[in-house]
Coordinates of C-alpha atoms and ligand atoms in Angstrom, one line a residue:
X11 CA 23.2 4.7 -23.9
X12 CA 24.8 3.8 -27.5
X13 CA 28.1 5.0 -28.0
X14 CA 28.6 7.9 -30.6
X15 CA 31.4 6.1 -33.5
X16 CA 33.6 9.1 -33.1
X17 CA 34.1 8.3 -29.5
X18 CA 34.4 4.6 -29.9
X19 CA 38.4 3.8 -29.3
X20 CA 40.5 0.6 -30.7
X21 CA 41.0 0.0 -26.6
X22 CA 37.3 0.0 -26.1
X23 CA 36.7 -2.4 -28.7
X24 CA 39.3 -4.5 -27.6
X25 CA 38.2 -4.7 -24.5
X26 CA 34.5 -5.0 -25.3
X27 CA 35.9 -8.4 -27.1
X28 CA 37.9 -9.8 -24.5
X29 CA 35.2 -9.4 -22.4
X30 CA 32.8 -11.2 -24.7
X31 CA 35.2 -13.9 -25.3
X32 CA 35.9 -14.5 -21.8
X33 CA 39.4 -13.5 -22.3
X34 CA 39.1 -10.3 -20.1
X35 CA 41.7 -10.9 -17.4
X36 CA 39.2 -9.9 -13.9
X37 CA 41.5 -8.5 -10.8
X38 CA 39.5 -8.3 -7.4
X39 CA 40.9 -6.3 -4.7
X40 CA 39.8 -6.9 -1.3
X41 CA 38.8 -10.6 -1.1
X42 CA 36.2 -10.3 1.6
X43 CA 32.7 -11.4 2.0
X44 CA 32.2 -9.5 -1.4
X45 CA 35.0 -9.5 -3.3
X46 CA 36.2 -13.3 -2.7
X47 CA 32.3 -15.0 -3.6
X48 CA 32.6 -12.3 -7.1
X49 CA 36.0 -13.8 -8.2
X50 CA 34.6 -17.1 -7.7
X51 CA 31.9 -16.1 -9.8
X52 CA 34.0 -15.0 -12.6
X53 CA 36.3 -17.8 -12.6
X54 CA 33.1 -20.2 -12.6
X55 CA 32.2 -18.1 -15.9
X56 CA 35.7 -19.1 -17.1
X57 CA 37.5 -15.4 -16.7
X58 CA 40.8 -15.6 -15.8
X59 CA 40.8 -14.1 -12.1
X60 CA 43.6 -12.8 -10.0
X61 CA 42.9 -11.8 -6.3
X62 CA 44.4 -8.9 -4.7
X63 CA 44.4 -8.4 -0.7
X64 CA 46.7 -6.8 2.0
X65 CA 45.8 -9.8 4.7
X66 CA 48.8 -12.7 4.0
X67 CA 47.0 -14.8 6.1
X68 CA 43.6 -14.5 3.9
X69 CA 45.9 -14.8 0.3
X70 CA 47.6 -18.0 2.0
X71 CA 44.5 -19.6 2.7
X72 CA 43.5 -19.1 -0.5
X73 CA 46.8 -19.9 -2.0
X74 CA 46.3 -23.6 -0.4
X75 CA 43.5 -24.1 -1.6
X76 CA 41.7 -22.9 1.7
X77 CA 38.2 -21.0 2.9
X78 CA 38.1 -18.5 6.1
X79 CA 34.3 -17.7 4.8
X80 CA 31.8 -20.6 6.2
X81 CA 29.5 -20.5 3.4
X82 CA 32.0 -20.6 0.4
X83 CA 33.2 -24.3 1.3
X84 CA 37.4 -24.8 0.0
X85 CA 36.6 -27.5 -2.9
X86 CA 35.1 -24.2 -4.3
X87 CA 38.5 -22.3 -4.1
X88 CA 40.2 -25.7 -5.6
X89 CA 37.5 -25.7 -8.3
X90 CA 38.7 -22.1 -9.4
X91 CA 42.2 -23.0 -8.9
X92 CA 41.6 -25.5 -11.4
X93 CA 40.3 -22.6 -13.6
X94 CA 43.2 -20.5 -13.2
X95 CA 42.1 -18.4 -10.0
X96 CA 44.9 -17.2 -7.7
X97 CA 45.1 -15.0 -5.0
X98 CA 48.2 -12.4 -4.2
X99 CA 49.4 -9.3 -2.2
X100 CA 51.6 -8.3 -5.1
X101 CA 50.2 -5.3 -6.5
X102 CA 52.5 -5.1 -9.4
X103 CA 50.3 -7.3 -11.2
X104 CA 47.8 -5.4 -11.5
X105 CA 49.3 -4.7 -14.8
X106 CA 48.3 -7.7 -16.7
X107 CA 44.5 -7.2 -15.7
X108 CA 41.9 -5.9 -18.0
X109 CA 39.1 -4.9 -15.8
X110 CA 39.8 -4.2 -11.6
X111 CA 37.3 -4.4 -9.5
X112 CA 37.4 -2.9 -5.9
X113 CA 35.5 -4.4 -2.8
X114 CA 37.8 -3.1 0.0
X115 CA 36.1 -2.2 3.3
X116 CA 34.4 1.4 4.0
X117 CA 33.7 2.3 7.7
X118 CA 33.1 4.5 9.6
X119 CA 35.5 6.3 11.6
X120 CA 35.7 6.9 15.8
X121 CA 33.6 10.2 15.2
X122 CA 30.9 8.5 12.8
X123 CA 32.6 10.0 10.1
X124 CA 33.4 8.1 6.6
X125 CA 36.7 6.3 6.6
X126 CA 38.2 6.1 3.3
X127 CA 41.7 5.5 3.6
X128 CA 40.6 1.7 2.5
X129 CA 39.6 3.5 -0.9
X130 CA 42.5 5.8 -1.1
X131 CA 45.1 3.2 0.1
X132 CA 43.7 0.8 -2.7
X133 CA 43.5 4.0 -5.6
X134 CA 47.7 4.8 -4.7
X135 CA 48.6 1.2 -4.8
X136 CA 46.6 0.6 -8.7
X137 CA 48.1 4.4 -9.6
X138 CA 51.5 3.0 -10.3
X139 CA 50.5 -0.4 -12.3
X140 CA 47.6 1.5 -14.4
X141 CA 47.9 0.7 -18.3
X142 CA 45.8 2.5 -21.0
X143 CA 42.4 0.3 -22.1
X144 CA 41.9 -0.6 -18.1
X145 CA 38.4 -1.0 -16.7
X146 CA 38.6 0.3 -13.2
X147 CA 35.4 -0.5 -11.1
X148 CA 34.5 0.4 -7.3
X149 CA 31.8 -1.5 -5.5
X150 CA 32.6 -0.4 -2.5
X151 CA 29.3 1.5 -0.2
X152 CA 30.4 5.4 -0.4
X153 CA 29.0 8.6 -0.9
X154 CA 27.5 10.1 -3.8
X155 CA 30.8 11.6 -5.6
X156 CA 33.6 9.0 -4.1
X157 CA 34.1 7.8 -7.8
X158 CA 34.9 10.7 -9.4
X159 CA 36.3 12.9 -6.1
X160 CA 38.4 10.6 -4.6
X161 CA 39.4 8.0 -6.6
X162 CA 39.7 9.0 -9.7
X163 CA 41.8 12.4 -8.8
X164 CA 44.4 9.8 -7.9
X165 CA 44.0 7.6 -10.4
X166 CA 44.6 9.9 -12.8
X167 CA 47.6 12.5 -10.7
X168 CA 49.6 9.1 -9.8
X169 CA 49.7 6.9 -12.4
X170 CA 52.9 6.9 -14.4
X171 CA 51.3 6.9 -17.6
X172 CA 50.3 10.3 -18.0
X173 CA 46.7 8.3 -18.6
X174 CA 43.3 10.2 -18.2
X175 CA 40.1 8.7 -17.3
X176 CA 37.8 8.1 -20.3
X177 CA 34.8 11.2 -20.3
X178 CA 33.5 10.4 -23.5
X179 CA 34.8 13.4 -25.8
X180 CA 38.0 11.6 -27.4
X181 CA 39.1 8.3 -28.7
X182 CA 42.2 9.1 -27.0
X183 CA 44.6 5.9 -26.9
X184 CA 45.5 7.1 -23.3
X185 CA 42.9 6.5 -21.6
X186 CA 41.3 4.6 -18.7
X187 CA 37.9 4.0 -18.2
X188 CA 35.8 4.0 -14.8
X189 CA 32.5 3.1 -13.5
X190 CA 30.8 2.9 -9.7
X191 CA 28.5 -0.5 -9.4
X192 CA 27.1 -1.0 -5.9
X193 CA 26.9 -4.5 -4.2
X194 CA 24.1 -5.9 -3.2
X195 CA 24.8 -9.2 -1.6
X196 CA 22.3 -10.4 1.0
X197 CA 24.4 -12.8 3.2
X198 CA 22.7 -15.9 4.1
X199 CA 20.0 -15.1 2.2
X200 CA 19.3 -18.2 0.1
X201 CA 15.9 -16.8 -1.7
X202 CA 18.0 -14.8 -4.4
X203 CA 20.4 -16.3 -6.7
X204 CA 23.4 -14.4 -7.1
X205 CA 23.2 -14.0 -10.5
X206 CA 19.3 -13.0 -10.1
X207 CA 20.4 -9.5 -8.0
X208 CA 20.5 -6.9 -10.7
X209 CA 23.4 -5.4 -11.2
X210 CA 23.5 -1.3 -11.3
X211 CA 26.4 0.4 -13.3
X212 CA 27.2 4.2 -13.4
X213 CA 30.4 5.0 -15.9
X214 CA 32.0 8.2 -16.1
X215 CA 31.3 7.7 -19.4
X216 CA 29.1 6.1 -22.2
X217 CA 32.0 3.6 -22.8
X218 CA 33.0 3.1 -18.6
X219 CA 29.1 2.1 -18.7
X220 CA 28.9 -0.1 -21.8
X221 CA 32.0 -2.2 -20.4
X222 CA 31.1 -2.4 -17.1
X223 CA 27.6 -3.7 -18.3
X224 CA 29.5 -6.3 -20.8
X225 CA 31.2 -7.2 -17.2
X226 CA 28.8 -7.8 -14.7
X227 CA 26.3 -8.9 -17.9
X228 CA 28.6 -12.3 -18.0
X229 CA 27.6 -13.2 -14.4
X230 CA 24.4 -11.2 -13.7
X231 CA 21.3 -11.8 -15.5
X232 CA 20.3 -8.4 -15.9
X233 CA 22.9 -5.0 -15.7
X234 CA 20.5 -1.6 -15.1
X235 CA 22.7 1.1 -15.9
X236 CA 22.5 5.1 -14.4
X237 CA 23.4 7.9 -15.9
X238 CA 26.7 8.8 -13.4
X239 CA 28.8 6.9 -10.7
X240 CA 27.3 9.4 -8.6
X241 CA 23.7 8.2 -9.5
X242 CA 24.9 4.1 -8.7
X243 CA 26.5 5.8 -5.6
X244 CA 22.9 6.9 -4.0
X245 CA 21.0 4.3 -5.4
X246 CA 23.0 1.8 -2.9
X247 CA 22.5 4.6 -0.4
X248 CA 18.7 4.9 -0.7
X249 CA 18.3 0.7 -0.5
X250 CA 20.5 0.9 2.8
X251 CA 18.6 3.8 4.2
X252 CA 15.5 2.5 2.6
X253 CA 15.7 -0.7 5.4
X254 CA 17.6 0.8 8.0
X255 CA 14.3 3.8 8.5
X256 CA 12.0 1.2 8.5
X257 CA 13.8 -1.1 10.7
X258 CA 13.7 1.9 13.1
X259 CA 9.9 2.1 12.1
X260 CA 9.9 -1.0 13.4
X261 CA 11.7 -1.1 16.4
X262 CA 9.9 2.2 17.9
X263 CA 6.4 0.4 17.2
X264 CA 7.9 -2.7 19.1
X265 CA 8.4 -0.1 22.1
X266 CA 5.0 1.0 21.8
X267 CA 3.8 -2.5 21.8
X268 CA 5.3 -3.7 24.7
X269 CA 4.0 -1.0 26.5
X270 CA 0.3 -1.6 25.2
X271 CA 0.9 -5.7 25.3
X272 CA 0.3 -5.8 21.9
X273 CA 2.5 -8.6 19.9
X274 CA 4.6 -6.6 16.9
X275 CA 5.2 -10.3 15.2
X276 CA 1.5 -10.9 15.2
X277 CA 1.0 -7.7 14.1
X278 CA 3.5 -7.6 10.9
X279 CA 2.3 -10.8 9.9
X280 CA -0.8 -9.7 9.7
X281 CA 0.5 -6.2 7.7
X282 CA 2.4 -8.4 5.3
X283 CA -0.5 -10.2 4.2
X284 CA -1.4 -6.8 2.3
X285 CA -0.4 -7.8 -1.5
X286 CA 0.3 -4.0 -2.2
X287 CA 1.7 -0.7 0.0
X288 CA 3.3 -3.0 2.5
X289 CA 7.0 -5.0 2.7
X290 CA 7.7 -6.4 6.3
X291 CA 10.1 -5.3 8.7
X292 CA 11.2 -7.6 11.8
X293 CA 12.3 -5.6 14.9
X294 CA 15.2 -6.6 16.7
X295 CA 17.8 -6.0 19.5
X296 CA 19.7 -3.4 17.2
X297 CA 21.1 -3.4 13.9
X298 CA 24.4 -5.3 12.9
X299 CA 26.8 -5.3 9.7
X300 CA 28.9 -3.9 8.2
X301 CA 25.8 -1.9 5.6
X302 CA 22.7 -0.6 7.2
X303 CA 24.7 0.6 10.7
X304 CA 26.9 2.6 8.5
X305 CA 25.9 3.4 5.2
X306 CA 23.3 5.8 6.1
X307 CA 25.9 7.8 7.8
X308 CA 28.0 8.2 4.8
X309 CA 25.0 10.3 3.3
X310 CA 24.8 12.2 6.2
X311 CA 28.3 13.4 6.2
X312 CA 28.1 14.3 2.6
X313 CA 24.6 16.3 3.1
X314 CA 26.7 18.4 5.3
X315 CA 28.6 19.9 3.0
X316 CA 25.4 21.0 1.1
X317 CA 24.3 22.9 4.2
X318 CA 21.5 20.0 4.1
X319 CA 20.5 17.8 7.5
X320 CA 19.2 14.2 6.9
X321 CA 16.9 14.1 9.5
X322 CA 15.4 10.8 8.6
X323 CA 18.8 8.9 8.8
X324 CA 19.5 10.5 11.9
X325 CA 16.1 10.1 14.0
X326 CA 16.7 6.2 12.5
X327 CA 20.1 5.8 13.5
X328 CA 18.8 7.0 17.1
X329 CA 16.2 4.7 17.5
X330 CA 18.4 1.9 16.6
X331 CA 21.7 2.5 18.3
X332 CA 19.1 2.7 21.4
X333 CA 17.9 -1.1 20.7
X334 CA 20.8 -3.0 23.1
X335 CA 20.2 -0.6 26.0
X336 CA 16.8 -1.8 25.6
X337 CA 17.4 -5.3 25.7
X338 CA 19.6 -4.6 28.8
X339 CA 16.7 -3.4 30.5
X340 CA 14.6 -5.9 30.1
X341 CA 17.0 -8.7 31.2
X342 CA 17.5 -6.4 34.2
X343 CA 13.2 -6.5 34.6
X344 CA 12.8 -9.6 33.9
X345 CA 15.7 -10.8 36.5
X346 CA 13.9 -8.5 38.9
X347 CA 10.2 -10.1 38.4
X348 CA 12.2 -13.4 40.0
X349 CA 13.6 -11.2 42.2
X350 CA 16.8 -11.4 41.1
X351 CA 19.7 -8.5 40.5
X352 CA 21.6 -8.3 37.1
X353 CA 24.6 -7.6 39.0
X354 CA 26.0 -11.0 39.7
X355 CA 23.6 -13.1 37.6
X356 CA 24.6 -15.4 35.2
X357 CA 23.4 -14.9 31.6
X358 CA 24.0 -16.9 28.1
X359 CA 24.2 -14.8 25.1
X360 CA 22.7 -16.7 22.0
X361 CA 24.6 -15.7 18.9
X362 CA 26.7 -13.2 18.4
X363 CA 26.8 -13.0 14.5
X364 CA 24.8 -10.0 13.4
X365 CA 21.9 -12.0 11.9
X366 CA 20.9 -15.2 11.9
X367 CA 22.9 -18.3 9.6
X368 CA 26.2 -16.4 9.2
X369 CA 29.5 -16.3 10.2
X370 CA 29.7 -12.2 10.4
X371 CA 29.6 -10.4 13.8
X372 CA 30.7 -6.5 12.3
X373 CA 28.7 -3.9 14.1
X374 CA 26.7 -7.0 15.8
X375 CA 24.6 -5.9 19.0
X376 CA 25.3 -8.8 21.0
X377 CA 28.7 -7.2 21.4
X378 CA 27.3 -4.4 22.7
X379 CA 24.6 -6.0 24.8
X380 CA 27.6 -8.5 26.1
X381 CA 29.5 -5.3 27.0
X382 CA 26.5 -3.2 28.7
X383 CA 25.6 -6.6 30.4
X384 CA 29.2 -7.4 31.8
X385 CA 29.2 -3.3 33.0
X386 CA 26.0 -3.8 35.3
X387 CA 28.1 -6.8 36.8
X388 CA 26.6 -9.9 35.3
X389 CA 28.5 -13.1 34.6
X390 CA 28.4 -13.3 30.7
X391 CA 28.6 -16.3 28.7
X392 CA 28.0 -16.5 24.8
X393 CA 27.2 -19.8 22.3
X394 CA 27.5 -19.4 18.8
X395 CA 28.1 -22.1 16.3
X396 CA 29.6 -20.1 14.0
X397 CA 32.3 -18.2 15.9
X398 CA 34.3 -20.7 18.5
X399 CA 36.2 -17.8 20.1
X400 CA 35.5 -13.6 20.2
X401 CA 38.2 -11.5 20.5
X402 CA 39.0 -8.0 19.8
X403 CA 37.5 -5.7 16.6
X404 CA 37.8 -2.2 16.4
X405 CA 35.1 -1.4 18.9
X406 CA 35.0 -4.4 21.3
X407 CA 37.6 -6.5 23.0
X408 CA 35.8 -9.5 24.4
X409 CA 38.2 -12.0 24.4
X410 CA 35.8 -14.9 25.1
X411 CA 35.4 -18.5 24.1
X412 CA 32.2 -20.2 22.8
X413 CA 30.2 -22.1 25.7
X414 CA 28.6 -25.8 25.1
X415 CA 24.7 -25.2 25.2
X416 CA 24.8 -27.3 28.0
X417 CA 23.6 -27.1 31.9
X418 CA 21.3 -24.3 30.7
X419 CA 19.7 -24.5 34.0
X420 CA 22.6 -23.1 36.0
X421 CA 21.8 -19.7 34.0
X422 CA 20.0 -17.3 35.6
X423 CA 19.0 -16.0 32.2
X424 CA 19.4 -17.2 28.9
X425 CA 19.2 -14.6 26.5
X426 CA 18.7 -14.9 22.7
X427 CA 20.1 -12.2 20.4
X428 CA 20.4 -14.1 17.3
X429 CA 18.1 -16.9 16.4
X430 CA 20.1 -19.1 14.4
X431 CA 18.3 -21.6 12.9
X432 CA 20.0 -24.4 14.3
X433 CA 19.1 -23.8 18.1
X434 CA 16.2 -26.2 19.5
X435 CA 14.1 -23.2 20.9
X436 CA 12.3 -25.9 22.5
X437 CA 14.5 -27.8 24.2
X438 CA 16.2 -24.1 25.4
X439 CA 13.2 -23.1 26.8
X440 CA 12.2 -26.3 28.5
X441 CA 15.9 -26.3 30.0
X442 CA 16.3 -22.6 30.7
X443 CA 15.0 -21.0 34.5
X444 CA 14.3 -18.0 32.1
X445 CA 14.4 -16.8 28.3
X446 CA 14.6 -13.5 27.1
X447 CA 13.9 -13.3 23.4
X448 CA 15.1 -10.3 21.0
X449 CA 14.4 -11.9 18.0
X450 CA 10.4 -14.0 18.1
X451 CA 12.4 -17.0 18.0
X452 CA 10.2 -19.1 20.5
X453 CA 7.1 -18.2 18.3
X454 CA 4.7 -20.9 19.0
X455 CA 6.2 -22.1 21.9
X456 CA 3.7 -21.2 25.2
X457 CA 5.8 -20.8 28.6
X458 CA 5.8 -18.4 31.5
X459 CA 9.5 -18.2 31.2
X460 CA 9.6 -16.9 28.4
X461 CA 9.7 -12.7 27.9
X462 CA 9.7 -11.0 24.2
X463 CA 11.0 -8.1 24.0
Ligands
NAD9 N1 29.4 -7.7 3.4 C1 28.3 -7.4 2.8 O1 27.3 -8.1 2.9 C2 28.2 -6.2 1.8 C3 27.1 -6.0 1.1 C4 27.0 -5.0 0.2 C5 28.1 -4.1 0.1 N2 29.2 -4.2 0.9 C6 30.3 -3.3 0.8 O2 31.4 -3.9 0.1 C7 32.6 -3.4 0.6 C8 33.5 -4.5 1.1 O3 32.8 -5.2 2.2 P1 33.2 -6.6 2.7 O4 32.1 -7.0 3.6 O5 33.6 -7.5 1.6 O6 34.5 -6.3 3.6 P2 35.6 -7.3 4.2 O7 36.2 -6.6 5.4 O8 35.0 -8.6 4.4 O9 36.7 -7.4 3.1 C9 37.5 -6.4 2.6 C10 38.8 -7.0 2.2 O10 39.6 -5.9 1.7 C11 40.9 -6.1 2.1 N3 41.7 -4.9 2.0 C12 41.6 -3.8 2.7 N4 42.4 -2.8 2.2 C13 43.0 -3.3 1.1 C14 43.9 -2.8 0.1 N5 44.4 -1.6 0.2 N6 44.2 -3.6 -0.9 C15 43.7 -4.9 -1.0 N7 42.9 -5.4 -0.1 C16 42.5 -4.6 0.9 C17 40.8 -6.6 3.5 O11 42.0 -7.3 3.9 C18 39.6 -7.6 3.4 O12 40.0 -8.9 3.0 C19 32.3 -2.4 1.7 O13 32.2 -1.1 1.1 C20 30.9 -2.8 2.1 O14 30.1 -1.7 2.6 C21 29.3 -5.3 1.8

């Protein structure tokens, strides 16, 4: 998409520059597991970055120099401080940036139903501080039409400018301009560099695009732009609902195989070694983060109001939420085949991060499992190196402390939900009266205690 000269303003131009020059000042709003590793990597690229959250706690951690995200050690924060990085809740500065970029969170409410006051509380509190010339930029998962329903509406009714967004038919001096790009981190995954993940851009307009792509084109090696925000919108959609269908593909055959004693593992393995038609799914004791177990939804709730149902998302979503009930019944089985009763026994929860290596547990199914498990009466314990203490989120309120993998024997079931990669599955299983295994971690390892499931 070039831009036509006649629509090409003096503020673009500048801000194309700055941009190019590195001079572009970069506000992040939301420092979380996105928002906090992208300033980083702008200030790395030498941008001048300022970092906006509502959390003190988070902005004084960072203010001193500090990390509450295990995998971004602090000598990285000090490194950027040294580059001019700095972190605030003071909104009001908003007005000396040149490009804001928003990663604040998007749930899902009590009814499954898209929460975005996180989006709306963010769009009234930039309203006041926008300037003409300002690149505005949500990353945030949402449904096709958040960009230009949502936030822009108030973008453009509250700020005190009189400023309209950008929509290519003016060089108007008053203008903003705005642009949806999806994130696609991977946490933990160390296969993909960061700056090897393409980066998708939708602007409202040809210009939104074009600086949004001179953006993420300093610290991505390759920008793909769309032709809308709505189009970036879905195309984050379909990679969520993309895994989270065949995950649920997954997890159903895993049923079926149990039944049939046929080992799913094996099986994929075997699948993957197709070099065309074929990408591997692992099954697992339910889904967990804070994308696949709620993205999906967000499309769902939208196809509503096009009369349309999303049957796929829905039959997947079913099949997974199921997953933890599952693994509850076959601790209670396999407790029963040693003629044991789940009410009263004493069970170790390994891991309660969602997946394995990281330091996230949002919308992990150990939670739930730990829950269904203490409700049928069994002593729980949990060990995870990553999380010393689990208290309460806004669906669980555990309130438990991280147990030594110690004494293993005195468990009447040790049960493993996330196979971190620094557990000795060997030395578990040899010490354990009984393993239960979500996850194929003891693959290789031959013992009648051990049941897959
Ligand atoms: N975590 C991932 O791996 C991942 C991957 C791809 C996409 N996403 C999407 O990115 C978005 C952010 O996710 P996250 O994992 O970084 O969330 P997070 O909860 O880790 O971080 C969000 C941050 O936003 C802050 N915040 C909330 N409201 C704010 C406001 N009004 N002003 C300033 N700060 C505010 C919170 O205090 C928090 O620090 C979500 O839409 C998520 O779906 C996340």
């Amino acid at each position: 998409m070039t831009i036509p000269p006649s629509v090409s303003s003096t503020l673009f131009s500048e801000l194309k520059t700055k941009i190019e020059e590195r001079r572009a000042r970069v506000g992040v709003i939301g420092l979380g597991y996105v928002g906090l590793p992208l300033a980083l990597l702008y200030s790395e690229q030498k941008f001048p970055v300022t970092g906006f959250d509502i959390d003190p706690h988070k902005v004084s951690t960072l203010q001193a120099g500090g990390s509450y995200i295990f995998r971004i050690p602090p000598t990285e924060i000090q490194s950027a401080q040294t580059h001019g990085f700095s972190a605030t809740t003071d909104y009001s500065r908003l007005d000396e940036m040149d490009a804001i970029i928003i990663c604040v969170p998007t749930p899902l409410d009590e009814y499954h139903d898209p929460d975005l006051s996180y989006i709306t509380n963010t769009a009234k509190a930039i309203a006041p501080h926008l300037r003409a010339g300002q690149l505005v930029v949500l990353e945030s998962t949402t449904y096709p039409g958040t960009t230009e329903e949502v936030l822009l509406p108030i973008l453009e009714k509250e700020n005190k400018r009189m400023l309209t967004a950008s929509r290519g038919v003016s060089a108007d001096q008053q203008q903003f301009y705005v642009t949806f790009s999806p994130e696609r981190e991977d946490p933990g995954n160390q296969t993909v560099a960061r700056r090897d993940i393409p980066k998708v851009v939708g602007g409202l307009d040809a210009q939104a695009s074009e600086l949004a792509a001179a953006l993420y084109g300093s610290i991505f090696n390759r920008v793909v732009r769309v032709s809308s925000p709505a189009a970036a919108e879905m195309t984050k959609l379909l990679e969520n609902i993309y895994r989270c269908v065949n995950i649920a593909l997954v997890n159903e055959l895993k049923l079926l195989s149990l039944r049939m004693g046929i080992d799913i593992w094996e099986v994929i393995e075997a699948a993957a070694t197709k070099p065309f038609g074929f990408q591997p799914f692992y099954p697992g004791p339910g889904l967990g983060g804070h994308c696949i177990p709620v993205d999906p939804f967000y499309l769902s709730w939208k196809a509503r109001e096009w009369d349309f149902r999303t049957r796929f998302i829905e039959l997947a979503g079913e099949i997974n939420i199921n997953m933890p009930y599952h693994v509850l019944e076959f601790v209670a089985k396999a407790l029963n085949q040693q003629k044991k009763a789940l009410n009263g026994a004493k069970v170790l929860v390994l891991g309660v991060a969602y997946k394995r290596d990281i330091d996230d547990l949002r919308e992990s199914p150990s939670l739930t499992i730990i829950e269904l498990l203490q409700k049928e009466g069994a002593h729980v314990c949990y060990n995870d190196p990553y999380f010393p203490t689990v208290g309460k989120g806004r669906k669980y309120d555990l309130q438990m402390k991280c147990t030594p993998l110690e004494n293993l024997g005195q468990y009447d079931c040790v049960l493993i939900v996330t196979d971190h990669s620094d557990y000795d599955y060997e030395r578990i299983v040899r010490e354990s009266q009984l393993v239960v295994d979500t996850r194929d971690a003891t693959r290789g390892i031959s013992s009648p205690k051990i049941v897959r499931c």
